PDB file of C-alpha atoms and ligand atoms in Angstrom:
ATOM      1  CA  UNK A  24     161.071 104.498 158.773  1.00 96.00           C
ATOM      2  CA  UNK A  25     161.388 100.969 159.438  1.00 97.00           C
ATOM      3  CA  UNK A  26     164.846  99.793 159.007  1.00 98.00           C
ATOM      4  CA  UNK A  27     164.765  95.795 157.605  1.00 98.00           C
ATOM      5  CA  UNK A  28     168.699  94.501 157.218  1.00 98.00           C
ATOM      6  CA  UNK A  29     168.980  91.398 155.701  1.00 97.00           C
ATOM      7  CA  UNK A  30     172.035  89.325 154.899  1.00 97.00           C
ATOM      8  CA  UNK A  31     172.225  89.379 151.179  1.00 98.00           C
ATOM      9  CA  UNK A  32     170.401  91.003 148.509  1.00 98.00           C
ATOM     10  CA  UNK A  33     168.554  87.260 147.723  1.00 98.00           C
ATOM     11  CA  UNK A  34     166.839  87.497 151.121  1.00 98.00           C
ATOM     12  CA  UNK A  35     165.957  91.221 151.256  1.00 98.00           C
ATOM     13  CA  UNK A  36     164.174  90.251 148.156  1.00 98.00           C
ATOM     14  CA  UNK A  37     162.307  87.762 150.258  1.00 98.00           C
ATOM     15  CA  UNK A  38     161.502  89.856 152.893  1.00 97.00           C
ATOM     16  CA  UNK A  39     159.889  92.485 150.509  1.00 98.00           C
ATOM     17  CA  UNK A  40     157.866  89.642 148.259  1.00 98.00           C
ATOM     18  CA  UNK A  41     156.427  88.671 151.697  1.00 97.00           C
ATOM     19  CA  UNK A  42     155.826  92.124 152.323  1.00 97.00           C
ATOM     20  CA  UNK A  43     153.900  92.438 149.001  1.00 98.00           C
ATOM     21  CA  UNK A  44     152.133  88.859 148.772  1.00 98.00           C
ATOM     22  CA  UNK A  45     150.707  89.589 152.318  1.00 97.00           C
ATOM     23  CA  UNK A  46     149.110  92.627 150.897  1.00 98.00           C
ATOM     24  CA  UNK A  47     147.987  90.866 147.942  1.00 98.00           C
ATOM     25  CA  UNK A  48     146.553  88.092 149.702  1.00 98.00           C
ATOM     26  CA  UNK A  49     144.424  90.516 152.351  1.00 97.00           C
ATOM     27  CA  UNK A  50     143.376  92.493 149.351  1.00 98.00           C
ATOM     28  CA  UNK A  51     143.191  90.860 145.966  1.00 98.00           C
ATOM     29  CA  UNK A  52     142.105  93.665 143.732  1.00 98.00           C
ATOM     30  CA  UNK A  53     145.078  95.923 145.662  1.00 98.00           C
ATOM     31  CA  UNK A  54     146.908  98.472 143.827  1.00 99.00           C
ATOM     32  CA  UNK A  55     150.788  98.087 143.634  1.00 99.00           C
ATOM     33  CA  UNK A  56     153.510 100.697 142.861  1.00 98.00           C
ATOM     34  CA  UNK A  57     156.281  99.171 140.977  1.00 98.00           C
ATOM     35  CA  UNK A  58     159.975  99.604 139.695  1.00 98.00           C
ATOM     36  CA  UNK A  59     162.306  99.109 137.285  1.00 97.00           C
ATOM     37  CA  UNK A  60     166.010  98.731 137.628  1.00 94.00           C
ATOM     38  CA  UNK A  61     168.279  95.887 139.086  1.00 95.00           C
ATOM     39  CA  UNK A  62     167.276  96.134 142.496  1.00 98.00           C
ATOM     40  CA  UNK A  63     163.561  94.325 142.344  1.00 98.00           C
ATOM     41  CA  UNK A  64     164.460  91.854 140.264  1.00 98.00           C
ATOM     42  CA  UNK A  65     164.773  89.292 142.740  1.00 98.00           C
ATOM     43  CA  UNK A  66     161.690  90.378 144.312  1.00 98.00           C
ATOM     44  CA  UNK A  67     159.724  90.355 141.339  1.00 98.00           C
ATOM     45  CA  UNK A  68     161.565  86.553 140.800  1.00 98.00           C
ATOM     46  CA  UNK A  69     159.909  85.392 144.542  1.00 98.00           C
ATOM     47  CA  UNK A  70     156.900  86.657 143.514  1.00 98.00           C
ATOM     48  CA  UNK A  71     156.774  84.435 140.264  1.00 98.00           C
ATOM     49  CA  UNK A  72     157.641  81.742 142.464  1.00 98.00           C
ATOM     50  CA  UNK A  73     154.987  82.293 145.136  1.00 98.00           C
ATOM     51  CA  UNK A  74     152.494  82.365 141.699  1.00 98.00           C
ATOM     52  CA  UNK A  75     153.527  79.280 140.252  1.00 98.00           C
ATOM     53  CA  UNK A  76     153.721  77.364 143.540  1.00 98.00           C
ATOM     54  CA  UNK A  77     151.515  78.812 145.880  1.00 97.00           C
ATOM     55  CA  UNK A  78     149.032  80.306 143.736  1.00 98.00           C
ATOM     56  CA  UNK A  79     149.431  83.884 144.293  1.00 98.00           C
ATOM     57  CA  UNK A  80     147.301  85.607 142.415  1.00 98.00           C
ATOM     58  CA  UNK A  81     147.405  88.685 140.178  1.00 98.00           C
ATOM     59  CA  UNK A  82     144.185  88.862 138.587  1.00 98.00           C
ATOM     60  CA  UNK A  83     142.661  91.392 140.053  1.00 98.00           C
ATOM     61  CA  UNK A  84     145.699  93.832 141.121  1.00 98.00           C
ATOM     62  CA  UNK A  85     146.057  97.066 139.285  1.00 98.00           C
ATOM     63  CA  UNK A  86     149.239  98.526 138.623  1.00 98.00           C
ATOM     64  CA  UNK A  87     151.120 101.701 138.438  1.00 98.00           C
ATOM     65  CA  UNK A  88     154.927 101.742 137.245  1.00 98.00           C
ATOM     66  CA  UNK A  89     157.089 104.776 138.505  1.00 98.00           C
ATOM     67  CA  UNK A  90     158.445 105.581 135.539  1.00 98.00           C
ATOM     68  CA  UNK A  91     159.349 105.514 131.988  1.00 97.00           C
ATOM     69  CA  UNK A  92     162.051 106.834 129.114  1.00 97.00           C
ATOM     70  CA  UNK A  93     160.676 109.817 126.862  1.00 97.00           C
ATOM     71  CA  UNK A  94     161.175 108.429 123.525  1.00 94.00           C
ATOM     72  CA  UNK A  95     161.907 105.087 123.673  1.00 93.00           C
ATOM     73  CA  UNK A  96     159.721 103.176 120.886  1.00 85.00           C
ATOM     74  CA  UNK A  97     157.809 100.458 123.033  1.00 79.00           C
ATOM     75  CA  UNK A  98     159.651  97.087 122.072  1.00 80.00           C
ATOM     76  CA  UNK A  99     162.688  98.424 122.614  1.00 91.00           C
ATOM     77  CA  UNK A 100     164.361  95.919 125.230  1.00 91.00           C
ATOM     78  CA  UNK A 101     165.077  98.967 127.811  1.00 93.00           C
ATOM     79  CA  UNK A 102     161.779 100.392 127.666  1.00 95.00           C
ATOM     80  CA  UNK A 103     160.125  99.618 131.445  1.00 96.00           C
ATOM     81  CA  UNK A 104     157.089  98.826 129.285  1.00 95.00           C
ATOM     82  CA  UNK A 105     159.407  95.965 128.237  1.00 95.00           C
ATOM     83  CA  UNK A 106     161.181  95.082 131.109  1.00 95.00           C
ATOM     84  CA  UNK A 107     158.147  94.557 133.273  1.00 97.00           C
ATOM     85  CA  UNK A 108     156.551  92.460 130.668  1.00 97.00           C
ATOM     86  CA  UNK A 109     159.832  90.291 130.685  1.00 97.00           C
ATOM     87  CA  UNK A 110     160.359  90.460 134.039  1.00 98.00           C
ATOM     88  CA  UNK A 111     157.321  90.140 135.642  1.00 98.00           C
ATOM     89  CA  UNK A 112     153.971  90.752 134.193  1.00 98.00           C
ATOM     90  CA  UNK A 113     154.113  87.892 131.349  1.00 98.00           C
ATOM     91  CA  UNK A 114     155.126  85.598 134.307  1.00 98.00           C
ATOM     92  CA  UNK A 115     152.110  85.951 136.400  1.00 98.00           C
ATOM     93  CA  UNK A 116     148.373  86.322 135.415  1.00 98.00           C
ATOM     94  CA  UNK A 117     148.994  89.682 135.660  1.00 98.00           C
ATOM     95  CA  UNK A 118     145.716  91.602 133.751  1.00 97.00           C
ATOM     96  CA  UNK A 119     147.565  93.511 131.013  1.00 96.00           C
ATOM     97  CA  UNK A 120     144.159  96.425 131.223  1.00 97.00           C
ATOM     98  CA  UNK A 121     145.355  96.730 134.450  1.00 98.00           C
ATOM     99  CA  UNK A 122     148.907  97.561 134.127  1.00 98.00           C
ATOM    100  CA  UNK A 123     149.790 101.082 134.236  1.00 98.00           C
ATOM    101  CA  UNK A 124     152.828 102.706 132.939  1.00 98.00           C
ATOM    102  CA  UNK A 125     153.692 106.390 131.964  1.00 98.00           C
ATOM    103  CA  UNK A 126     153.220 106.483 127.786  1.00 97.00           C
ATOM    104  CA  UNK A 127     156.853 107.435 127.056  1.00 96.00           C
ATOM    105  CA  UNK A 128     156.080 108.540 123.474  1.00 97.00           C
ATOM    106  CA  UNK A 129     152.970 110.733 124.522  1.00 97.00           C
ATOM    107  CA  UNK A 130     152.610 113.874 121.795  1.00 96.00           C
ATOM    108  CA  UNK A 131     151.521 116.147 124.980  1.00 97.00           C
ATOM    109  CA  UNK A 132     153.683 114.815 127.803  1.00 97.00           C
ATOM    110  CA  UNK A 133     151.997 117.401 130.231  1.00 98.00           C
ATOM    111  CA  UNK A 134     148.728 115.995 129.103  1.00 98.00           C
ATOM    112  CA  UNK A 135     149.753 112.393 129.622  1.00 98.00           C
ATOM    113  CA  UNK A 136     151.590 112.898 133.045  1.00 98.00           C
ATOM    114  CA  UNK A 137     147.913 114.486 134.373  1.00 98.00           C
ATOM    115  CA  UNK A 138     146.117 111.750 132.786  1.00 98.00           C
ATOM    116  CA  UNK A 139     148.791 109.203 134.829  1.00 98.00           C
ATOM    117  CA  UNK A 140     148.004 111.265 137.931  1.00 98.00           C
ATOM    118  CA  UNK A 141     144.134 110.842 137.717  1.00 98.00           C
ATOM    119  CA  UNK A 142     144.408 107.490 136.734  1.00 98.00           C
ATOM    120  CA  UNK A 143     145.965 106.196 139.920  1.00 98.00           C
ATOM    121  CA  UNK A 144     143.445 108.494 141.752  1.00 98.00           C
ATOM    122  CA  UNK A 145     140.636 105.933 139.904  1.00 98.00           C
ATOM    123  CA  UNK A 146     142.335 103.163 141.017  1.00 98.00           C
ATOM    124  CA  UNK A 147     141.888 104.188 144.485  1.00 98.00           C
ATOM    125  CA  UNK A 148     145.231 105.214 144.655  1.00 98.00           C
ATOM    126  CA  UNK A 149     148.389 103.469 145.608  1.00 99.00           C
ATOM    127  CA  UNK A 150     148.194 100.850 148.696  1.00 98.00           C
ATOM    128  CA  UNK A 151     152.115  99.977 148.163  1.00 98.00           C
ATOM    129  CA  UNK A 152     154.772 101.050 146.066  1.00 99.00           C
ATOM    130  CA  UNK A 153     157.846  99.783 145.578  1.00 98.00           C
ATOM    131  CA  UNK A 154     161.039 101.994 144.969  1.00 98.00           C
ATOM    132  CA  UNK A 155     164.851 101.400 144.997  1.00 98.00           C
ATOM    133  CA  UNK A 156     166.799 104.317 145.320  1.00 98.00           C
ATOM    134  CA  UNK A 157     169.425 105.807 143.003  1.00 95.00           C
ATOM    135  CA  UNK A 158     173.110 106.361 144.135  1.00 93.00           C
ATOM    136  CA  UNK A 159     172.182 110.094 144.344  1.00 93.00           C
ATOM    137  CA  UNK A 160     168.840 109.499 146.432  1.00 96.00           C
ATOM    138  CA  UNK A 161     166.666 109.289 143.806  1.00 96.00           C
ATOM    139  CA  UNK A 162     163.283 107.879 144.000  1.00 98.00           C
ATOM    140  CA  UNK A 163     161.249 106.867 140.728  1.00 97.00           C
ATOM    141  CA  UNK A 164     163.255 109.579 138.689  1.00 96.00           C
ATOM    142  CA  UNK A 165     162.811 112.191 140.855  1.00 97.00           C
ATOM    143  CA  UNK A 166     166.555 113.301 140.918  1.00 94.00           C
ATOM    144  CA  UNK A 167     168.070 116.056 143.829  1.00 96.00           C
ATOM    145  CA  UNK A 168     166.427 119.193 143.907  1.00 97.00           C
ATOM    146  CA  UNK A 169     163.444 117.464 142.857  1.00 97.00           C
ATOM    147  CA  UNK A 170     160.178 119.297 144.546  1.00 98.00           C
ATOM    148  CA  UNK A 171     159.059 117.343 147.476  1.00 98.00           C
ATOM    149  CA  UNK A 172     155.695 118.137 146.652  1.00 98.00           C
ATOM    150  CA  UNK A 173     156.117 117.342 142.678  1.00 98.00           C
ATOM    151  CA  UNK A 174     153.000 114.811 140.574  1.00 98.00           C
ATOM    152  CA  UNK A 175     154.010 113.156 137.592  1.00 98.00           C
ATOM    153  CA  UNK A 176     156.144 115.213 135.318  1.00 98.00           C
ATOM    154  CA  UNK A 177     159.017 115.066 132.475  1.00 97.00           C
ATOM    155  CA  UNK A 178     162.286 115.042 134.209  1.00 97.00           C
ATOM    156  CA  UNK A 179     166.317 115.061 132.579  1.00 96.00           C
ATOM    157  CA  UNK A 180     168.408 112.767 134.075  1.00 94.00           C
ATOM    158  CA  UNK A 181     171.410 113.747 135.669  1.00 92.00           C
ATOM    159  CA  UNK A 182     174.493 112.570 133.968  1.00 94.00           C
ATOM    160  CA  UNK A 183     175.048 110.189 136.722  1.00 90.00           C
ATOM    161  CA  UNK A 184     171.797 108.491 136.479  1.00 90.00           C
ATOM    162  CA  UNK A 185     172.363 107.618 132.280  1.00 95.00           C
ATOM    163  CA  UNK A 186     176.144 106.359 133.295  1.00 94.00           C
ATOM    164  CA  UNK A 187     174.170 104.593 136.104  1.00 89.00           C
ATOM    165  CA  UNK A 188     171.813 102.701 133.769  1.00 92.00           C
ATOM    166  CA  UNK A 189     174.030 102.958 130.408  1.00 95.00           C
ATOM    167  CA  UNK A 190     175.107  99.219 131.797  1.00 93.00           C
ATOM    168  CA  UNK A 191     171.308  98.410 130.282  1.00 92.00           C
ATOM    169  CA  UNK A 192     172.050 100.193 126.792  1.00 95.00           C
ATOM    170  CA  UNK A 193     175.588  98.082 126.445  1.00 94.00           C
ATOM    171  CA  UNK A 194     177.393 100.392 127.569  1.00 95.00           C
ATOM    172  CA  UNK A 195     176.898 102.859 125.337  1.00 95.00           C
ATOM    173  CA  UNK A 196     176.013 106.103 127.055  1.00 96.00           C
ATOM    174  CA  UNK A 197     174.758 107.407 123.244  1.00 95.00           C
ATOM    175  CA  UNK A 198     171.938 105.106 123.405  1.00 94.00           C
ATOM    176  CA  UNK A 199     170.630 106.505 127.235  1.00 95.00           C
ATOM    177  CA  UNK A 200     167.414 108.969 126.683  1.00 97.00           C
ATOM    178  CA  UNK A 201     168.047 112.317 128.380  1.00 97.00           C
ATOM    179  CA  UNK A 202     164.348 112.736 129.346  1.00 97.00           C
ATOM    180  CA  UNK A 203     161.556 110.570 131.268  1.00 97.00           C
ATOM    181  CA  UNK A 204     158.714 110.326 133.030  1.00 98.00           C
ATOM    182  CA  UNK A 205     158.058 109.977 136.669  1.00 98.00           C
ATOM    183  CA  UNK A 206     155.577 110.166 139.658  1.00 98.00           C
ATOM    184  CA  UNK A 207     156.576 112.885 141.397  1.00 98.00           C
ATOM    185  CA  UNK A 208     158.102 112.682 144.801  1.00 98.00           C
ATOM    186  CA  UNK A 209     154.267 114.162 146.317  1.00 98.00           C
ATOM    187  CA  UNK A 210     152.439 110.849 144.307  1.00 98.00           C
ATOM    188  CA  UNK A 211     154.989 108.363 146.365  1.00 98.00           C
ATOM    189  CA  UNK A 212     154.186 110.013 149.046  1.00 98.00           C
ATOM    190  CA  UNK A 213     150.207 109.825 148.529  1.00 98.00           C
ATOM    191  CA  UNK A 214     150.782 105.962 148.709  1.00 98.00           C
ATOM    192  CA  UNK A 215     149.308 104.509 151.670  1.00 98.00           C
ATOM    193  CA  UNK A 216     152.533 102.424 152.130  1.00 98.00           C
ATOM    194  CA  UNK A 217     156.330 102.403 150.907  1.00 98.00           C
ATOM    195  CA  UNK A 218     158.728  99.455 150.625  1.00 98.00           C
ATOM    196  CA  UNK A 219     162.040 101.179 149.525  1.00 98.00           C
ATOM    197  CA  UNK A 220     164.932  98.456 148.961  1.00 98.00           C
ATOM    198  CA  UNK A 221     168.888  98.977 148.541  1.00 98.00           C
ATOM    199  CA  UNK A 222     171.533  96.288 147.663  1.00 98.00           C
ATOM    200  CA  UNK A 223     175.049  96.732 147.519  1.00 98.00           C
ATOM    201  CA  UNK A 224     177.785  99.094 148.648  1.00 98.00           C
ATOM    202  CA  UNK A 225     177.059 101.524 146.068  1.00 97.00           C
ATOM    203  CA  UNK A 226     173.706 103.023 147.459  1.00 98.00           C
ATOM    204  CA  UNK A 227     175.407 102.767 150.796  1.00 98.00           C
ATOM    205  CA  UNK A 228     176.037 106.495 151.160  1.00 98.00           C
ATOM    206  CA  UNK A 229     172.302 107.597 149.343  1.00 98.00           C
ATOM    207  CA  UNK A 230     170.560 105.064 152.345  1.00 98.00           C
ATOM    208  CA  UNK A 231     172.677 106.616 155.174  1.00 98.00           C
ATOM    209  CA  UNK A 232     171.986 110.158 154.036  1.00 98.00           C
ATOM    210  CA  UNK A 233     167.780 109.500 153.276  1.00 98.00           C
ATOM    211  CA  UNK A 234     167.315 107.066 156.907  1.00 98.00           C
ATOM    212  CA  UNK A 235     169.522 108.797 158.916  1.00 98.00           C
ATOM    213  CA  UNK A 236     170.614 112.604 157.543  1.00 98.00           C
ATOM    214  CA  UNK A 237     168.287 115.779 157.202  1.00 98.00           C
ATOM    215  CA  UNK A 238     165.292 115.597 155.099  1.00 98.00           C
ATOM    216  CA  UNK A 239     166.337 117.453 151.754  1.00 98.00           C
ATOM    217  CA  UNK A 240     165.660 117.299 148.128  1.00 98.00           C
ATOM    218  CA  UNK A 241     168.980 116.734 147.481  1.00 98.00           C
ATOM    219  CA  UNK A 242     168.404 113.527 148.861  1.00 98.00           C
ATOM    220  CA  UNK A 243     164.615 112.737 147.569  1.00 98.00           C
ATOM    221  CA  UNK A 244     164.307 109.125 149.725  1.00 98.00           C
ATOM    222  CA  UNK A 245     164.549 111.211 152.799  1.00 98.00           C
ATOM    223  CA  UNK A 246     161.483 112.627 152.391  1.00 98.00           C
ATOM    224  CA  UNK A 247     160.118 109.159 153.435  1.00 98.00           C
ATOM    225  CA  UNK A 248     160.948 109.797 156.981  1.00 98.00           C
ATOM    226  CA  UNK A 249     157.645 112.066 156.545  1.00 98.00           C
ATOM    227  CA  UNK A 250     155.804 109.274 155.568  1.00 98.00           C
ATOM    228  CA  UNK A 251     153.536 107.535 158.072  1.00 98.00           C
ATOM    229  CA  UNK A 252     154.349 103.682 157.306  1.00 98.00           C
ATOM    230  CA  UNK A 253     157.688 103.198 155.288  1.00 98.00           C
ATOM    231  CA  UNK A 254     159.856 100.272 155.086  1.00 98.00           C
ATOM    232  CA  UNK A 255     163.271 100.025 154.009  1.00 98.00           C
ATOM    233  CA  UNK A 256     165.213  96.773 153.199  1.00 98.00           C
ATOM    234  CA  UNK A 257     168.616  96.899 153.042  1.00 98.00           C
ATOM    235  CA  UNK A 258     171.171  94.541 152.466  1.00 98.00           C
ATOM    236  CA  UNK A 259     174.727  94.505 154.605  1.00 98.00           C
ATOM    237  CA  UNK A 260     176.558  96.476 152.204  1.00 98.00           C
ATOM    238  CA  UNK A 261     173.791  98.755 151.467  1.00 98.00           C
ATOM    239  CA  UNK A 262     173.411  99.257 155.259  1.00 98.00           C
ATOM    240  CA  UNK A 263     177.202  99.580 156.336  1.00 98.00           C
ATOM    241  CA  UNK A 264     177.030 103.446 156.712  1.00 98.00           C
ATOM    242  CA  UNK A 265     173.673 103.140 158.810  1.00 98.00           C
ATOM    243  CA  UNK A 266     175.014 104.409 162.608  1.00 98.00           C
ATOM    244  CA  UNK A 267     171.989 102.889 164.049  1.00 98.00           C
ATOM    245  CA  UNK A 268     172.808  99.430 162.275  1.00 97.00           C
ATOM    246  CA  UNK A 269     172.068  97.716 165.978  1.00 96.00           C
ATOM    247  CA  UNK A 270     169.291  99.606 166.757  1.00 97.00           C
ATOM    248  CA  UNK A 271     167.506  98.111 163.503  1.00 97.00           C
ATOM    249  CA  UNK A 272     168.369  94.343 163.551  1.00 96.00           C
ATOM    250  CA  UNK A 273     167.646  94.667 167.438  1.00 95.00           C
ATOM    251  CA  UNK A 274     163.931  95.931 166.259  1.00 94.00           C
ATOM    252  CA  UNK A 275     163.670  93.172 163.617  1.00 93.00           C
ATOM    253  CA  UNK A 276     164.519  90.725 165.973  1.00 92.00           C
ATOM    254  CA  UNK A 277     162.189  91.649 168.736  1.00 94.00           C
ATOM    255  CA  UNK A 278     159.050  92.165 166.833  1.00 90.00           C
ATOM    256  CA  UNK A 279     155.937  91.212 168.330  1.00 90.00           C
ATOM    257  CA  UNK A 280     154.233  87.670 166.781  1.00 88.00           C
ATOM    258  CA  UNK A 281     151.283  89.434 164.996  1.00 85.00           C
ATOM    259  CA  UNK A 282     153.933  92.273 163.188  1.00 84.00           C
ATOM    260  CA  UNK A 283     156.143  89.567 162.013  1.00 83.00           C
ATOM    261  CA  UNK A 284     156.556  89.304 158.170  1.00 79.00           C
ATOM    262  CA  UNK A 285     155.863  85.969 156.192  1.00 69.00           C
ATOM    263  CA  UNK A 286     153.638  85.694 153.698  1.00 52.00           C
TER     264      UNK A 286
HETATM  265  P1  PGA B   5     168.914 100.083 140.288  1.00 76.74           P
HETATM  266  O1  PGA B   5     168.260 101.520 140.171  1.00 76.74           O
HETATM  267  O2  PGA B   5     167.903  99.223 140.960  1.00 76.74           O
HETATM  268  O3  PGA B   5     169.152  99.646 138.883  1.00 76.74           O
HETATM  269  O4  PGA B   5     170.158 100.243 141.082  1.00 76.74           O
HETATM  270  C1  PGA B   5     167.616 102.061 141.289  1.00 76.74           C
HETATM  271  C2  PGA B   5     167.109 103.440 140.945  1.00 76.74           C
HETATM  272  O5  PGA B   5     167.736 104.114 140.112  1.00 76.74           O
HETATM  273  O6  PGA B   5     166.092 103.842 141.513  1.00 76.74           O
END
């Protein structure tokens, strides 16, 4: 995995919109992974830049959302249907036939997490996806003891993960569904690249334990070591338990001219 530290949270989210705008730029009709949660917000908010005053385009890019709450009526604010039309799709030309998310109120969720599967596999399947990573290790949804090989599938959250996200839902723990649906930790994996980013002390211990610890389903994001091109940008806080800390500022800094990253 490639380890990408970065002062603050503002300019990991730099880092990884230049990450993504170079691929969009080299391939216009690419097909982009995305994510929901705090964490790419300020990516998603460089990218909107980068569209408005640079012209990055979105027209042709097809994409495929992680996950989604089982049960959830669409408008509601915290569906990711929502939040990705707020927070990033209605800001860019973004083609609205091709934005994929799981269909949260499917009758036959088993039917609807295949047809999610073979829908990415149409596309072409996934050049980049973007993930953050839960305090447990999670990785879409995909919480510990989550099959490494696993496709899209119904998952419960753990406890931890609805007092995680409750702070979306006011608060009120009531209000978080029990149930969603995610790629599986085997459809990350299928993508042909992974930008995983962490800000803040509180995923310090998950980013430690998935970059540097053994690779375990109790920790999904380690399974990423076994993936052939994986990037992961960190913050300081969300690197401070990273033992190799020097090692990976001493690689960012000596990168060869034609690996650097701008966009
Ligand atoms: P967060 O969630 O970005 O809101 O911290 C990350 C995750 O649960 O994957």
């Amino acid at each position: 995995m490639e380890i990408i530290i970065q002062p603050t949270p503002e300019a990991g989210s730099i880092v990884a919109a230049q990450i993504i705008a170079k691929l969009v730029r080299r391939k216009p009709d690419c097909v982009l992974g995305l994510a929901t949660g705090s964490t790419p917000l300020g990516t998603y908010r460089e990218l909107i830049r980068m569209h408005r005053e640079d012209g990055l385009d979105f027209a042709n890019v097809t994409t495929f959302n992680l996950d989604e709450y089982v049960g959830l009526p669409l408008e509601h604010p915290q569906s990711y249907r929502a939040f990705m039309a707020e927070n990033f799709f209605r800001q860019v030309n973004a083609n609205a036939r091709r934005t994929h998310i799981p269909d949260g109120l499917a009758r036959d969720v088993p039917a609807e997490c295949a047809r999610y599967e073979a829908a990415i596999v149409a596309a072409g399947g996934i050049d980049l996806q973007l993930l953050g990573i839960g305090t447990d290790g999670h990785i879409g949804f995909n919480e510990p003891s989550s099959s490494l090989a696993s496709r899209t599938r119904i998952k419960t959250l753990t406890e931890r993960t609805r007092a995680d996200n409750a702070r979306f839902f006011h608060g009120d723990l009531a209000q978080v569904p029990f149930h969603c649906i995610t790629m599986g930790v085997g459809t990350i994996m299928a993508s042909r690249e992974v930008l995983m980013l962490a800000f803040g002390a509180n995923k310090a211990d998950a980013v430690a334990a998935a970059v540097e610890g053994p690779i375990t389903a109790m920790n999904p994001a380690s399974v990423l070591q076994m993936h052939p091109v994986a990037k992961c940008v960190v913050d300081g806080a969300a690197a401070a338990k990273l033992a190799r800390r020097d090692y990976y500022h001493w690689v960012f800094a000596h990168k060869p001219d034609w690996q650097k990253i701008s966009a």
